[in-house]
Short mmCIF file of C-alpha atoms in Angstrom, two decimals:
data_model
loop_
_atom_site.label_atom_id
_atom_site.label_comp_id
_atom_site.label_asym_id
_atom_site.label_seq_id
_atom_site.Cartn_x
_atom_site.Cartn_y
_atom_site.Cartn_z
CA UNK A 1 -7.75 -11.88 -10.05
CA UNK A 2 -6.22 -10.19 -6.95
CA UNK A 3 -7.79 -8.42 -4.17
CA UNK A 4 -5.47 -5.52 -2.99
CA UNK A 5 -6.87 -4.25 0.30
CA UNK A 6 -5.23 -1.18 2.16
CA UNK A 7 -6.35 -0.98 5.83
CA UNK A 8 -7.44 2.17 7.47
CA UNK A 9 -10.34 3.85 9.16
CA UNK A 10 -12.85 5.84 6.89
CA UNK A 11 -13.52 9.60 7.44
CA UNK A 12 -11.32 12.68 7.32
CA UNK A 13 -10.61 12.74 10.98
CA UNK A 14 -8.38 9.66 10.41
CA UNK A 15 -7.21 10.44 6.93
CA UNK A 16 -3.43 11.14 7.57
CA UNK A 17 -3.04 9.09 10.73
CA UNK A 18 -0.46 6.50 11.07
CA UNK A 19 -3.22 3.56 10.95
CA UNK A 20 -4.29 4.90 7.52
CA UNK A 21 -0.97 4.09 5.78
CA UNK A 22 -2.70 1.17 3.95
CA UNK A 23 -5.55 3.59 2.49
CA UNK A 24 -2.68 6.03 1.39
CA UNK A 25 -0.89 3.24 -0.53
CA UNK A 26 -4.12 2.22 -2.12
CA UNK A 27 -4.65 5.97 -3.17
CA UNK A 28 -1.08 5.84 -4.76
CA UNK A 29 -1.61 2.58 -6.46
CA UNK A 30 -4.81 3.61 -7.98
CA UNK A 31 -3.25 6.86 -9.26
CA UNK A 32 -0.52 4.86 -11.10
CA UNK A 33 -2.98 2.35 -12.36
CA UNK A 34 -5.39 4.97 -13.37
CA UNK A 35 -8.18 3.18 -11.41
CA UNK A 36 -10.94 5.27 -9.68
CA UNK A 37 -11.55 3.83 -6.09
CA UNK A 38 -15.15 5.23 -5.76
CA UNK A 39 -17.58 2.44 -6.06
CA UNK A 40 -19.47 1.31 -2.72
CA UNK A 41 -19.43 -2.23 -2.56
CA UNK A 42 -18.38 -5.08 0.05
CA UNK A 43 -18.76 -2.56 2.89
CA UNK A 44 -15.91 -0.68 1.15
CA UNK A 45 -14.72 1.78 -1.46
CA UNK A 46 -13.41 -0.38 -4.35
CA UNK A 47 -11.96 -0.02 -7.93
CA UNK A 48 -11.45 -2.49 -10.58
CA UNK A 49 -8.69 -2.51 -13.26
CA UNK A 50 -5.78 -4.40 -14.53
CA UNK A 51 -2.00 -4.88 -13.74
CA UNK A 52 -0.88 -6.22 -16.96
CA UNK A 53 -3.44 -8.93 -17.80
CA UNK A 54 -4.33 -9.51 -14.29
CA UNK A 55 -7.70 -8.18 -12.99
CA UNK A 56 -7.24 -6.39 -9.60
CA UNK A 57 -9.87 -5.06 -7.22
CA UNK A 58 -8.43 -2.22 -4.96
CA UNK A 59 -10.22 -1.92 -1.62
CA UNK A 60 -10.50 0.58 1.16
CA UNK A 61 -12.76 -1.03 3.89
CA UNK A 62 -15.22 1.30 5.49
CA UNK A 63 -15.80 -1.05 8.45
CA UNK A 64 -12.90 0.53 10.52
CA UNK A 65 -9.86 -1.19 11.28
CA UNK A 66 -10.81 -3.69 13.70
CA UNK A 67 -13.49 -5.08 11.26
CA UNK A 68 -11.33 -5.10 8.21
CA UNK A 69 -12.10 -8.79 7.69
CA UNK A 70 -15.71 -8.31 7.16
CA UNK A 71 -15.22 -6.51 4.09
CA UNK A 72 -12.64 -8.74 2.69
CA UNK A 73 -14.92 -11.85 3.47
CA UNK A 74 -17.72 -10.32 1.60
CA UNK A 75 -15.50 -9.77 -1.43
CA UNK A 76 -14.09 -13.38 -0.94
CA UNK A 77 -17.56 -14.97 -0.99
CA UNK A 78 -18.77 -13.01 -3.94
CA UNK A 79 -15.69 -13.90 -6.21
CA UNK A 80 -14.96 -17.16 -4.61
CA UNK A 81 -11.48 -16.02 -3.87
CA UNK A 82 -8.57 -17.81 -1.83
CA UNK A 83 -5.98 -16.41 0.35
CA UNK A 84 -3.51 -16.59 -2.37
CA UNK A 85 -5.35 -14.05 -4.23
CA UNK A 86 -5.12 -11.38 -1.34
CA UNK A 87 -2.64 -8.79 -0.77
CA UNK A 88 -3.14 -6.63 2.28
CA UNK A 89 -1.37 -3.38 3.00
CA UNK A 90 -1.15 -2.18 6.71
CA UNK A 91 0.68 0.02 9.02
CA UNK A 92 3.50 -1.39 11.04
CA UNK A 93 5.01 0.07 14.33
CA UNK A 94 7.77 -2.57 14.73
CA UNK A 95 9.93 -2.24 11.61
CA UNK A 96 12.34 0.51 11.12
CA UNK A 97 11.06 3.77 9.85
CA UNK A 98 11.83 4.41 6.10
CA UNK A 99 11.27 0.57 5.28
CA UNK A 100 8.51 -1.63 4.18
CA UNK A 101 8.29 -5.48 4.67
CA UNK A 102 6.56 -7.76 2.51
CA UNK A 103 5.63 -11.19 3.93
CA UNK A 104 4.20 -14.35 2.28
CA UNK A 105 1.96 -15.24 5.21
CA UNK A 106 2.29 -15.38 8.98
CA UNK A 107 0.31 -14.39 12.08
CA UNK A 108 -1.40 -10.86 12.92
CA UNK A 109 0.96 -9.97 15.78
CA UNK A 110 -0.55 -7.03 17.43
CA UNK A 111 -2.40 -5.67 14.32
CA UNK A 112 -6.29 -5.76 14.90
CA UNK A 113 -7.05 -5.25 11.19
CA UNK A 114 -5.03 -8.35 10.28
CA UNK A 115 -6.39 -10.29 13.31
CA UNK A 116 -10.05 -9.93 11.96
CA UNK A 117 -8.95 -10.79 8.31
CA UNK A 118 -7.34 -14.11 9.41
CA UNK A 119 -10.29 -14.94 11.96
CA UNK A 120 -12.80 -14.35 9.23
CA UNK A 121 -11.37 -15.92 6.20
CA UNK A 122 -9.75 -18.68 8.31
CA UNK A 123 -6.32 -18.46 6.84
CA UNK A 124 -3.03 -16.71 7.41
CA UNK A 125 -1.79 -17.50 3.84
CA UNK A 126 -1.95 -14.29 2.28
CA UNK A 127 0.74 -11.67 1.30
CA UNK A 128 0.84 -8.52 3.30
CA UNK A 129 2.75 -5.27 2.62
CA UNK A 130 3.75 -3.66 6.12
CA UNK A 131 4.46 0.10 5.81
CA UNK A 132 6.45 1.49 8.80
CA UNK A 133 4.83 4.48 10.62
CA UNK A 134 7.66 4.97 13.00
CA UNK A 135 8.10 3.52 16.69
CA UNK A 136 6.26 4.48 19.71
CA UNK A 137 9.57 5.68 21.43
CA UNK A 138 7.63 8.05 23.84
CA UNK A 139 5.49 5.20 25.07
CA UNK A 140 2.18 6.71 24.21
CA UNK A 141 -0.89 4.43 24.42
CA UNK A 142 -0.68 2.40 21.49
CA UNK A 143 -4.19 3.32 20.17
CA UNK A 144 -3.23 7.08 20.67
CA UNK A 145 0.10 6.49 18.79
CA UNK A 146 -1.52 4.74 15.75
CA UNK A 147 -4.34 7.34 15.62
CA UNK A 148 -1.68 10.25 15.65
CA UNK A 149 -0.52 12.33 12.77
CA UNK A 150 2.88 12.47 11.10
CA UNK A 151 5.26 15.35 11.51
CA UNK A 152 6.25 17.12 8.17
CA UNK A 153 9.67 15.49 8.14
CA UNK A 154 8.08 12.03 8.84
CA UNK A 155 5.52 12.49 6.06
CA UNK A 156 8.30 13.10 3.85
CA UNK A 157 9.63 9.67 4.54
CA UNK A 158 6.18 7.96 4.47
CA UNK A 159 5.52 9.13 0.94
CA UNK A 160 8.59 7.36 -0.18
CA UNK A 161 7.32 4.37 1.66
CA UNK A 162 3.98 4.49 0.07
CA UNK A 163 5.59 4.89 -3.45
CA UNK A 164 7.75 1.70 -2.86
CA UNK A 165 4.66 -0.09 -1.27
CA UNK A 166 2.63 0.52 -4.48
CA UNK A 167 5.46 -0.54 -6.68
CA UNK A 168 5.84 -3.75 -4.43
CA UNK A 169 2.11 -4.49 -5.04
CA UNK A 170 2.56 -4.34 -8.82
CA UNK A 171 5.65 -6.51 -8.82
CA UNK A 172 3.59 -9.19 -6.64
CA UNK A 173 1.09 -9.21 -9.29
CA UNK A 174 3.39 -9.15 -12.19
CA UNK A 175 6.02 -11.61 -10.87
CA UNK A 176 5.25 -13.01 -7.28
CA UNK A 177 5.90 -12.42 -3.51
CA UNK A 178 9.22 -13.84 -3.36
CA UNK A 179 10.52 -11.54 -6.15
CA UNK A 180 8.94 -8.57 -4.31
CA UNK A 181 10.42 -9.67 -0.96
CA UNK A 182 13.94 -9.80 -2.63
CA UNK A 183 13.54 -6.40 -4.20
CA UNK A 184 11.97 -4.38 -1.55
CA UNK A 185 12.75 -5.92 1.94
CA UNK A 186 15.64 -4.35 3.72
CA UNK A 187 15.65 -1.23 1.47
CA UNK A 188 15.38 2.09 3.26
CA UNK A 189 14.35 5.57 2.08
CA UNK A 190 15.36 7.22 5.23
CA UNK A 191 18.47 8.92 3.40
CA UNK A 192 16.00 11.64 2.52
CA UNK A 193 15.18 12.20 6.19
#
């Protein structure tokens, strides 16, 4: 069984902000897998279904970004999961716009959602899919930048990244993380920009 958690902030105020890229990927994945993510459990909205023969739980924590680990820890404890059964999808401001980056494990960097997860589950050994949300070229306060909306042109690029990210989730479960890294890292959708 896999827990696939997209990070973001709950509420319409944050719905299409850069920080909510993880939620957007979960919505896209749920649509592709015909899973309804509408059940309140583990301080989250969740949906359950399958990728092939593998059971998956899709999760959108409602704890706000900085406390994402609380929701994931609740689910971990309930199902006795390990870090190897976790895939986290989050926004990233350090990779080129139009790309995603899949990592097998690693530190949180500057991402508070990842910091919360690592601290509470006491492991960095989980897969993550980082969705580029653009770079803060205007030197806005980081919080203001990640809580800002996308321009129309940026959103067209983001939609392609979201599609690629949900496909990568499926491949991680069907194949493995290495397969997904080899097939999605380094690919850009920016040609449509």
